[in-house]
Tab-separated table of C-alpha atoms in Angstrom:
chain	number	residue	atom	x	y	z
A	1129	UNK	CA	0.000	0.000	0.000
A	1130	UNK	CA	1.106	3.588	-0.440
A	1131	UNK	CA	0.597	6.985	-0.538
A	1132	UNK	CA	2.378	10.503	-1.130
A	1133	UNK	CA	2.467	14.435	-1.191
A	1134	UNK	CA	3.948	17.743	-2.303
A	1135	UNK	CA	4.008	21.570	-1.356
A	1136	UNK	CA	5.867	24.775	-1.868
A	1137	UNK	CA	8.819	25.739	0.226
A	1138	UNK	CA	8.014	29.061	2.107
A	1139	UNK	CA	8.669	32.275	0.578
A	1140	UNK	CA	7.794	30.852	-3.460
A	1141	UNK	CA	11.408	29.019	-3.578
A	1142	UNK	CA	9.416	25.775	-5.007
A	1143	UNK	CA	8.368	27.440	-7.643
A	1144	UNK	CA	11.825	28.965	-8.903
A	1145	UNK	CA	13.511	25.679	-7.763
A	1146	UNK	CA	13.099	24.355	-11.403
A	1147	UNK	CA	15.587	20.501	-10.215
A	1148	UNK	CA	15.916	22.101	-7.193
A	1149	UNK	CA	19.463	23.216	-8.507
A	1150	UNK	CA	19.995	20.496	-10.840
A	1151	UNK	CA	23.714	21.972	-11.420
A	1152	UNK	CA	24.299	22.125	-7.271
A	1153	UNK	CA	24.493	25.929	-6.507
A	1154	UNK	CA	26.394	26.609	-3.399
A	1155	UNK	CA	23.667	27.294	-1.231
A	1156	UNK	CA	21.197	26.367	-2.776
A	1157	UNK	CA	20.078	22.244	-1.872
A	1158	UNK	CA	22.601	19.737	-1.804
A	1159	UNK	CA	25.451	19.073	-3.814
A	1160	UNK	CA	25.085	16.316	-5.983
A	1161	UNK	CA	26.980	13.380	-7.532
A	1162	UNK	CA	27.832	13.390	-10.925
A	1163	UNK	CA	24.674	11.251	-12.592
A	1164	UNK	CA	24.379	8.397	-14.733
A	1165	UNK	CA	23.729	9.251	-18.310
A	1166	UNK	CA	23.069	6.094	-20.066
A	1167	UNK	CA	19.371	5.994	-22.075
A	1168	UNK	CA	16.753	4.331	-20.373
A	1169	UNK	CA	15.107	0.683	-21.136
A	1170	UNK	CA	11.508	0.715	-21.938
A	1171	UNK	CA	9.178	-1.768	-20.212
A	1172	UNK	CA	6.167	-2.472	-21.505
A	1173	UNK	CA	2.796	-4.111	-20.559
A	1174	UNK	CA	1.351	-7.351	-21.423
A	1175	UNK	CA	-0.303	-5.897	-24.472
A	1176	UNK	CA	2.780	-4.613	-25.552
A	1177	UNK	CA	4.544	-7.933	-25.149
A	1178	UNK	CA	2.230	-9.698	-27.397
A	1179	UNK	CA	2.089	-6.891	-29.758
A	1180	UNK	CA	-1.466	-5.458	-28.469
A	1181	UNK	CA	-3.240	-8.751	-29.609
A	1182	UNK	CA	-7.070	-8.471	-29.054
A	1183	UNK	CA	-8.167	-10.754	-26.573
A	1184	UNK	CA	-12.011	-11.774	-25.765
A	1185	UNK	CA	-13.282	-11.292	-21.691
A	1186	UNK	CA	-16.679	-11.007	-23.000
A	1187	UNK	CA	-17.305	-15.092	-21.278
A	1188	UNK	CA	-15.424	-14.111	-17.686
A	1189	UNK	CA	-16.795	-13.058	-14.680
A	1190	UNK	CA	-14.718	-10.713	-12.924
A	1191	UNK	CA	-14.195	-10.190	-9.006
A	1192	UNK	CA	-12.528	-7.814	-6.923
A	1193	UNK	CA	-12.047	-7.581	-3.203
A	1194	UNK	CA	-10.160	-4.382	-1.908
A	1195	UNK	CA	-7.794	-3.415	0.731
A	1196	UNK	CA	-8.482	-1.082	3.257
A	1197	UNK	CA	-9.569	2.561	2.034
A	1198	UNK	CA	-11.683	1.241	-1.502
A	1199	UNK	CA	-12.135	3.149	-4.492
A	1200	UNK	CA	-11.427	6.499	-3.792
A	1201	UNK	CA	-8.368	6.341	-1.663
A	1202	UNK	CA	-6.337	8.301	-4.163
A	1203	UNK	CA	-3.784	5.563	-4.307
A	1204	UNK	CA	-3.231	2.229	-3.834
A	1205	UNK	CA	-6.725	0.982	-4.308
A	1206	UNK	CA	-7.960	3.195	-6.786
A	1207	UNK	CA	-5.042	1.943	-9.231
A	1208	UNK	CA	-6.701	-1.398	-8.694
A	1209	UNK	CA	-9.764	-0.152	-9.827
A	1210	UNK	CA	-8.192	1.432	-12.334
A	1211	UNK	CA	-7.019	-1.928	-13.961
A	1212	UNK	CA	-10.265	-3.604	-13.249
A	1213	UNK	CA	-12.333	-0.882	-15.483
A	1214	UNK	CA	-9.481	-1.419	-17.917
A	1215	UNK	CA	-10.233	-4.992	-17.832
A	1216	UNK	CA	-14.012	-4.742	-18.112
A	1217	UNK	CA	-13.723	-1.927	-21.337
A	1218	UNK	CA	-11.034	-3.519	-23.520
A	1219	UNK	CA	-11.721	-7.174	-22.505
A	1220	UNK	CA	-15.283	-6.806	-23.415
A	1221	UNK	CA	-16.799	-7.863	-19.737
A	1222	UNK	CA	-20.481	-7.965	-19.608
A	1223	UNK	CA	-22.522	-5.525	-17.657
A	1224	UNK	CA	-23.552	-7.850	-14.407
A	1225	UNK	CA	-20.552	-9.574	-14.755
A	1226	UNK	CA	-18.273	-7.711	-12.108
A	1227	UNK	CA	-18.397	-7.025	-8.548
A	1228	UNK	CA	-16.516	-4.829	-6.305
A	1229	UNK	CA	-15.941	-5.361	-2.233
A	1230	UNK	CA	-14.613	-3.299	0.017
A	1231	UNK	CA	-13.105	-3.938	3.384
A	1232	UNK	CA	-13.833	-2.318	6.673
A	1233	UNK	CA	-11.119	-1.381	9.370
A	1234	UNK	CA	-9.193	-3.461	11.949
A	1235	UNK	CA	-11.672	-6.453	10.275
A	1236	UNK	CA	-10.902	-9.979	11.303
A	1237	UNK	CA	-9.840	-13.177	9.184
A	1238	UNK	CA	-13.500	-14.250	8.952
A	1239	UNK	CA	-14.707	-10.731	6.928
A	1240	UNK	CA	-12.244	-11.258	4.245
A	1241	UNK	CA	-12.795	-14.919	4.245
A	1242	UNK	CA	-16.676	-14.569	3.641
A	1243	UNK	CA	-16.052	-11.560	0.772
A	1244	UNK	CA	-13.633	-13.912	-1.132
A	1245	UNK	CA	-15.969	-16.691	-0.695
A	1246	UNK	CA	-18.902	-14.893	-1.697
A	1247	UNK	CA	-17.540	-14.063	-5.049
A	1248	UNK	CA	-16.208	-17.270	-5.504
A	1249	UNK	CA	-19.406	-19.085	-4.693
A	1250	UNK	CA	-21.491	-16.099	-6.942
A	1251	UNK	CA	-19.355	-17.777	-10.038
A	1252	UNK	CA	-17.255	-14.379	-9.945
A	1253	UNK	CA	-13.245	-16.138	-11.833
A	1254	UNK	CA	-10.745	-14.634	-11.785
A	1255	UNK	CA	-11.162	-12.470	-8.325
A	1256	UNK	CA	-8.291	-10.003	-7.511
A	1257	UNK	CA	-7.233	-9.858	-3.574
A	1258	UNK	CA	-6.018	-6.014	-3.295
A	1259	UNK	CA	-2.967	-6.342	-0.771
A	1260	UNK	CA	-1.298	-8.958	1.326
A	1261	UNK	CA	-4.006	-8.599	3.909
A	1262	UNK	CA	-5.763	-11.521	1.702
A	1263	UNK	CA	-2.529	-13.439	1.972
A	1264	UNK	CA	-3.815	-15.847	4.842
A	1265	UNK	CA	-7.711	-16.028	3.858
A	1266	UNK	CA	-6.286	-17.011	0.345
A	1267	UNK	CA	-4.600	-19.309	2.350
A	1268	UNK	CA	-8.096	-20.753	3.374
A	1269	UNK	CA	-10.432	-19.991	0.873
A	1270	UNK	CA	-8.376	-20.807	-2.656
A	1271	UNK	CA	-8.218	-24.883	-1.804
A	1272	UNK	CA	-12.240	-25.045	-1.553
A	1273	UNK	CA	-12.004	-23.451	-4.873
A	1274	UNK	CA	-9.365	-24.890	-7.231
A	1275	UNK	CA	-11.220	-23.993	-10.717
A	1276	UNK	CA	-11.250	-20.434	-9.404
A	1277	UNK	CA	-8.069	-18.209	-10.512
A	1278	UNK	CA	-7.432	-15.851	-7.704
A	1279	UNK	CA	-4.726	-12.857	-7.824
A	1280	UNK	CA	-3.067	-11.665	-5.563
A	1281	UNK	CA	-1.730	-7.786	-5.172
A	1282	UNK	CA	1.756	-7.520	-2.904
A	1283	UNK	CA	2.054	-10.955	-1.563
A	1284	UNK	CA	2.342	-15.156	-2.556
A	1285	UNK	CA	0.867	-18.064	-1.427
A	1286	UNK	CA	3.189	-21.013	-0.858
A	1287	UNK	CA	1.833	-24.403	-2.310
A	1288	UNK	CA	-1.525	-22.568	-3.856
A	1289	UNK	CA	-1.485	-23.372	-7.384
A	1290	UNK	CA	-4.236	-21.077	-8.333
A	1291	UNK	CA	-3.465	-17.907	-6.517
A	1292	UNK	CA	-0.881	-16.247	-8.790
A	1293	UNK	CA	1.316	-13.663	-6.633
A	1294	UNK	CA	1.300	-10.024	-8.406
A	1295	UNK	CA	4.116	-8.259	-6.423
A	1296	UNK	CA	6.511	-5.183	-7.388
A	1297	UNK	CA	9.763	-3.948	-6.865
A	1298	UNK	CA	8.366	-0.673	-5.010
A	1299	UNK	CA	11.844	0.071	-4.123
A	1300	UNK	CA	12.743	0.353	-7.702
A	1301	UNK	CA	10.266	3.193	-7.933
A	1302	UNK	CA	11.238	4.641	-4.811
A	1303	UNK	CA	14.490	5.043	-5.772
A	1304	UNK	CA	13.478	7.374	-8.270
A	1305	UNK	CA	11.430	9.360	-5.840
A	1306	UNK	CA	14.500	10.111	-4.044
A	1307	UNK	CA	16.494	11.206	-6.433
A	1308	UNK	CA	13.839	13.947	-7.129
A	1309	UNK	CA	13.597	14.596	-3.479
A	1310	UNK	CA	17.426	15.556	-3.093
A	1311	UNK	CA	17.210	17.822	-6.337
A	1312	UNK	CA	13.990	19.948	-5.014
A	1313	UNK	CA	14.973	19.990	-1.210
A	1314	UNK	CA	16.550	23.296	-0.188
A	1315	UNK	CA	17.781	21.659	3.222
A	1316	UNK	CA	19.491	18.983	1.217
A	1317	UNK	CA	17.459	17.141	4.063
A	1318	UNK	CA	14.527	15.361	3.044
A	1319	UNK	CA	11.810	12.543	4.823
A	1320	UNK	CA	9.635	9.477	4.219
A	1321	UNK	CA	6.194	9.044	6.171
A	1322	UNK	CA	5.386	4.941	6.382
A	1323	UNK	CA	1.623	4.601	6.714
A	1324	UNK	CA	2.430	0.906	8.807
A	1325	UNK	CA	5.623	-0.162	9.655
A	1326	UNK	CA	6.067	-3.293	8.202
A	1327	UNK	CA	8.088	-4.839	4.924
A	1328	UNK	CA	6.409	-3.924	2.212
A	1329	UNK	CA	6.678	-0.409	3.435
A	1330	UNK	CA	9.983	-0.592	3.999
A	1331	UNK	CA	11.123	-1.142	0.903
A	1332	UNK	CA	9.609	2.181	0.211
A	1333	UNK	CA	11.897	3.979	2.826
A	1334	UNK	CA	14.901	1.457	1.410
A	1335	UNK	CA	14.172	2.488	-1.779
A	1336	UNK	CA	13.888	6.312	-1.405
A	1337	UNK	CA	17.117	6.441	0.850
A	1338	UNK	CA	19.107	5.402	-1.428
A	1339	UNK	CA	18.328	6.630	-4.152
A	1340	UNK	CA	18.493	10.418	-2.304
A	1341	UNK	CA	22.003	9.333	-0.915
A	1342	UNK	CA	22.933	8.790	-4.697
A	1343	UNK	CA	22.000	11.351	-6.357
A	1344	UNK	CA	23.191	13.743	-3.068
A	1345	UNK	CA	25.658	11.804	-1.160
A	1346	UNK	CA	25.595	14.344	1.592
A	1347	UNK	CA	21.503	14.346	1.680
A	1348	UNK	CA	19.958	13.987	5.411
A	1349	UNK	CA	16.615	11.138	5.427
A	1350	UNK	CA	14.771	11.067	8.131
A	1351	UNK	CA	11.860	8.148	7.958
A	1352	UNK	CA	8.613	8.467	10.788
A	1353	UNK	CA	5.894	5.725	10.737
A	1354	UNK	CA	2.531	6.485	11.484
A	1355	UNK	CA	1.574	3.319	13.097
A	1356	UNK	CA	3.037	0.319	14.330
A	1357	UNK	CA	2.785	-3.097	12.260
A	1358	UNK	CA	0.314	-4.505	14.128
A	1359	UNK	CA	-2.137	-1.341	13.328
A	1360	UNK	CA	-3.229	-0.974	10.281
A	1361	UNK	CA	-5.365	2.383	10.780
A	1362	UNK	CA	-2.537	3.877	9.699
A	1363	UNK	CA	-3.197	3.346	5.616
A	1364	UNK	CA	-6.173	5.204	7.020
A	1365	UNK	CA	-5.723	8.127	9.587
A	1366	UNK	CA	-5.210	11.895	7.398
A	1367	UNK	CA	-5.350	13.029	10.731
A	1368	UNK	CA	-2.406	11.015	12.126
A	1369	UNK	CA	-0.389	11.581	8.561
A	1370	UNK	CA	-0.943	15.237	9.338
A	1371	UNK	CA	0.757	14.817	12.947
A	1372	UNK	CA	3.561	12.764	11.527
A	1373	UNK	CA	4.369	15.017	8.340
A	1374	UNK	CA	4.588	17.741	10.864
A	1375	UNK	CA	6.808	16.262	13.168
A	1376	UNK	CA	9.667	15.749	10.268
A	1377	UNK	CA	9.102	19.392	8.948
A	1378	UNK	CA	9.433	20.308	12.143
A	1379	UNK	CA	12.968	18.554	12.186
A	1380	UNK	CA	14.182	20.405	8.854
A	1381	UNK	CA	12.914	18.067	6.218
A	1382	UNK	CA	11.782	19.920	3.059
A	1383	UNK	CA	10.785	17.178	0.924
A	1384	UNK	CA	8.837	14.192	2.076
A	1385	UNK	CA	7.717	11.001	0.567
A	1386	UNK	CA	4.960	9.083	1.729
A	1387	UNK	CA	4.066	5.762	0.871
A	1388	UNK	CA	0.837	5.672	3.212
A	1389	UNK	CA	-2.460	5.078	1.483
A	1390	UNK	CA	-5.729	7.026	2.138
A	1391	UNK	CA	-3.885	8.306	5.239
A	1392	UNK	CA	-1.746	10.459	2.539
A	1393	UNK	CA	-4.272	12.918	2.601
A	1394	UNK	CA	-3.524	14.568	5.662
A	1395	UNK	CA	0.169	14.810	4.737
A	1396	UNK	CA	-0.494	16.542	1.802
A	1397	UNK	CA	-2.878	18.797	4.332
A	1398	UNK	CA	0.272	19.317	6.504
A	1399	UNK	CA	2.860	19.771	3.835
A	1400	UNK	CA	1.069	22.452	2.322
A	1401	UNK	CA	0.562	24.152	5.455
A	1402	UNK	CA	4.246	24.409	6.219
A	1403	UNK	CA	4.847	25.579	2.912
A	1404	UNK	CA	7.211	22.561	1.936
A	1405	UNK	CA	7.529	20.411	-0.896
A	1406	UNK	CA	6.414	16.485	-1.548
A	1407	UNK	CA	7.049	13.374	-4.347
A	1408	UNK	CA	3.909	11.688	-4.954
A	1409	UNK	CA	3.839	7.419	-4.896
A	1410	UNK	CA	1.704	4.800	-6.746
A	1411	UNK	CA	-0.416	6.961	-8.601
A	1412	UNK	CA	0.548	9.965	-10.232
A	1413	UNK	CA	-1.162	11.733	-7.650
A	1414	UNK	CA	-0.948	15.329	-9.405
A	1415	UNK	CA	-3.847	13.945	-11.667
A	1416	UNK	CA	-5.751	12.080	-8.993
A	1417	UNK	CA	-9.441	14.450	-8.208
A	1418	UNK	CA	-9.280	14.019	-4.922
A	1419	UNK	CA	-5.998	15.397	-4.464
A	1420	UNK	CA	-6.994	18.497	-6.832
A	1421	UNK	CA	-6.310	21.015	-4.180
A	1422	UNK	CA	-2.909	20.110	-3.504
A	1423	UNK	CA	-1.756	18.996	-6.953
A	1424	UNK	CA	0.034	22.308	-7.539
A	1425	UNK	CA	2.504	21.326	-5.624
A	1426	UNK	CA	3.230	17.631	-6.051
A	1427	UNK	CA	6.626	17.669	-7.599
A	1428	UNK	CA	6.350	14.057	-9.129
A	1429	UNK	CA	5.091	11.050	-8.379
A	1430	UNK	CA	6.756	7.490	-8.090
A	1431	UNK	CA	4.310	5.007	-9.805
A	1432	UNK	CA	3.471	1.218	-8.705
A	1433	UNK	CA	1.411	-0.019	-11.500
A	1434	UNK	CA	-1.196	-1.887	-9.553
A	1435	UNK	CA	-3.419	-1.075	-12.431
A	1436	UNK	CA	-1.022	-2.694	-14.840
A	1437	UNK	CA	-1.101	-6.131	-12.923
A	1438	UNK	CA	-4.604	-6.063	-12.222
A	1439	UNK	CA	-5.084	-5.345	-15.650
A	1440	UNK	CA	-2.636	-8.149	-16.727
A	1441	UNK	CA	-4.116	-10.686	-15.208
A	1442	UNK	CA	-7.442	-10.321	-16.112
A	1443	UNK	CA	-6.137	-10.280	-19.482
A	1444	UNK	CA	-3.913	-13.820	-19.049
A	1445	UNK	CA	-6.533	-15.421	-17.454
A	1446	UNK	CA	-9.061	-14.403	-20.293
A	1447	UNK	CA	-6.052	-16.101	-22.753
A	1448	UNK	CA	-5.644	-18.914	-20.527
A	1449	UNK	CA	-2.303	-17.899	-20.068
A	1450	UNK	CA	-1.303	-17.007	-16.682
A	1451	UNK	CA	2.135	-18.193	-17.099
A	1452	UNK	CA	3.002	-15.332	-19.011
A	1453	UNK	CA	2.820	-12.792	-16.275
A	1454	UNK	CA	6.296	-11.383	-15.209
A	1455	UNK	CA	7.385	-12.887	-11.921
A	1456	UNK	CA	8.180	-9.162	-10.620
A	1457	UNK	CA	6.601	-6.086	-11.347
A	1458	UNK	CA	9.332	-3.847	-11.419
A	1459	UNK	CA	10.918	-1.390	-13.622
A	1460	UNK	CA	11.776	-3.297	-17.040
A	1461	UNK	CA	8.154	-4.749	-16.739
A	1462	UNK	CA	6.482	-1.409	-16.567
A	1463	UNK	CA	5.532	-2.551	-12.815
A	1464	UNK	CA	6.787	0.508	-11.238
A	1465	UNK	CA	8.203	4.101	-12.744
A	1466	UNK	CA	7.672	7.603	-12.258
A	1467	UNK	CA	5.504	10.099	-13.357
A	1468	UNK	CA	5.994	14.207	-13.813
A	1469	UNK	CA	2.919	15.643	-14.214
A	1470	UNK	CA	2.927	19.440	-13.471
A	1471	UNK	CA	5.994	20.508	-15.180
A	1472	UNK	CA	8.495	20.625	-12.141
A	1473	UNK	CA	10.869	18.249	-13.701
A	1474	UNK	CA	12.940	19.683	-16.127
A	1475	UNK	CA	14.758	18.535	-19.380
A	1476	UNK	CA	18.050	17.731	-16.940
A	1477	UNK	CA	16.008	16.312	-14.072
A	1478	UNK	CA	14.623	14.528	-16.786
A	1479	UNK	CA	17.805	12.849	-18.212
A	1480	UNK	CA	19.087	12.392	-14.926
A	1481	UNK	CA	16.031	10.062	-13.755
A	1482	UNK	CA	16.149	8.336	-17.219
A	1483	UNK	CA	20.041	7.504	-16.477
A	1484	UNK	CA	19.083	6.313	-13.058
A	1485	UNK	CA	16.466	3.863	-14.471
A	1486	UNK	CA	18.576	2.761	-17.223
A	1487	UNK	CA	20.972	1.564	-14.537
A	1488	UNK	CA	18.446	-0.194	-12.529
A	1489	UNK	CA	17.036	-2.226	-15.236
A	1490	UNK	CA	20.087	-3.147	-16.930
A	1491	UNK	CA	21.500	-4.476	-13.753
A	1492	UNK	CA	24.390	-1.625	-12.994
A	1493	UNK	CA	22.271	-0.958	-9.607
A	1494	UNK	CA	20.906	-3.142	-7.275
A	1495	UNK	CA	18.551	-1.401	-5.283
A	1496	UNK	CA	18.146	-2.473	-1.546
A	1497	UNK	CA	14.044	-3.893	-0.256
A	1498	UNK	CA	15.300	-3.467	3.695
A	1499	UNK	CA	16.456	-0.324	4.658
């Protein structure tokens, strides 16, 4: 899951930061390492791979059960349903044949259980499990269903032949958020809000520190969780993004990153406030409507293509063909990326991001998942 934000530095310098000083003026950000400059690889989607072949959904019945927050959550979730109207337009789905389910907070084992059943038992294949909070009812539920082809966003299930794992390499696209970071922050000092602090969140943070640290060795990253892993309210709480964005503004960070679902909101709310900046993650927030008061100051977004798998495999399983999904989404698969909406990426920002990706697809760097 994941989230993110953006506002202008106090006294307009966000708006005549252009890179943030690209070039590394004294005094002005950090000073930064000389970048890669290699051209980047393109990924592509499934479509792409099989060179946009037409394929017929009209016969499926399509189910999907979401995480917490649902449709309208501005990120994680509403890239899911993203994919899924994808699916239903270009696959040909037939009105009647989809459902949507949403989860409530803090529910138990049993509540997911009964929503994947229910779709299973309604005739609803393939069904999409939005996050690794399905891991351990898909666990249960996809053995009393073998025909059924489940998916599964973010996590695997060991010795389940019919759930196919759709995970990422978020800390591919993180990486790339932090290299915009260090060139917009005027502090050279720059943090990362967690909605929950487990794994998959972490290789957020892992992601985004180093890629700051290599494009600005010098660069100060500060990382603040807004709940601990065994509370999941925070991919939900503006309120308590709002108190944690403060507290690492208040501590000299300039830039932040959050990768903190619904509860994203409130950062934005706080970052705006203080009058600092923010990189945007999983969608490219800056276009997102609910974010449409804020999205003047999103400086870019990192992208996890939840759409794209979602999409995907809907489309493989319509082909018969799950095999054919990439093992990782990650950069060379068009499973993560970045996006630049709102023109504060420049030509050089540009080239230096493209040299960065280049680098991580082709193998030249390893980016860490652990922090």
């Amino acid at each position: 899951m994941s989230v993110v934000l953006a506002v202008f530095v106090a006294g307009g310098c966000a708006k005549d930061s252009g890179t943030g000083g690209v070039t590394g003026t004294a005094g002005a950000g950090c000073e930064f390492a000389t970048p890669p400059g290699a051209p980047a690889t393109t990924g592509s989607s499934a479509a792409e791979r099989d060179g946009g072949e037409k394929v017929d959904g009209s016969g499926l019945k399509i189910g999907l059960a979401y995480d917490l927050g649902g449709r309208g959550d501005a990120s994680f979730n509403d890239l899911a349903a993203a994919g899924f109207d994808r699916a239903v337009e270009e696959l040909g789905v037939k009105a009647g044949n989809t459902r949507e389910l949403s989860a409530a907070p803090n529910e138990d084992e049993a509540a997911k259980q009964t929503r994947l059943r229910q779709l299973a038992r309604d005739g609803f294949n393939p069904i999409v499990g939005v996050g690794f909070a399905y891991t351990e009812s898909l666990r249960v539920v996809a053995p009393e269903f073998p025909q059924v082809a489940f998916g599964l966003v973010d996590s695997a299930v060991e010795g389940a032949a019919n759930v196919t794992p759709l995970v990422f390499a978020e800390q591919e696209g993180a990486f790339l958020a932090g290299v915009v970071a260090a060139y917009h922050s005027r502090n050279c000092h720059v943090g990362f809000v967690g909605g929950v602090d487990i794994p998959l969140i972490r290789k957020f943070e892992a992601g985004f520190r180093q890629g700051a640290a290599a494009a600005a060795p010098k660069v100060s990253v500060e990382a603040k969780y807004i709940t601990p892993a065994t509370d999941f309210t925070g991919f939900q709480d503006p309120a308590k993004g709002s108190e944690t964005a403060k507290g690492l503004i208040e501590k000299g960070a300039d830039v932040l990153y959050p990768a903190a679902g619904a509860s994203g909101i409130g950062v934005f709310s706080a970052v705006k406030q203080a009058g600092v900046l923010a990189v945007g993650c999983d969608a490219d927030q800056y276009n997102q409507p609910a974010l449409a008061e804020s999205r003047d100051v999103i400086v870019a977004s990192s992208l996890k293509r939840v759409d794209v798998a979602v999409y995907d495999f809907f489309r493989a399983a319509a082909k018969h063909d799950l095999g054919s999904l990439p093992k990782v989404f990650d950069l060379k698969a068009d499973g993560v990326g970045y996006a630049t909406s709102g023109g504060r990426v420049d030509a050089k920002l540009q080239g230096v991001l493209e040299g960065f990706k280049a680098q991580i697809v082709d193998g030249t760097i390893k980016v860490a998942d652990k922090p």
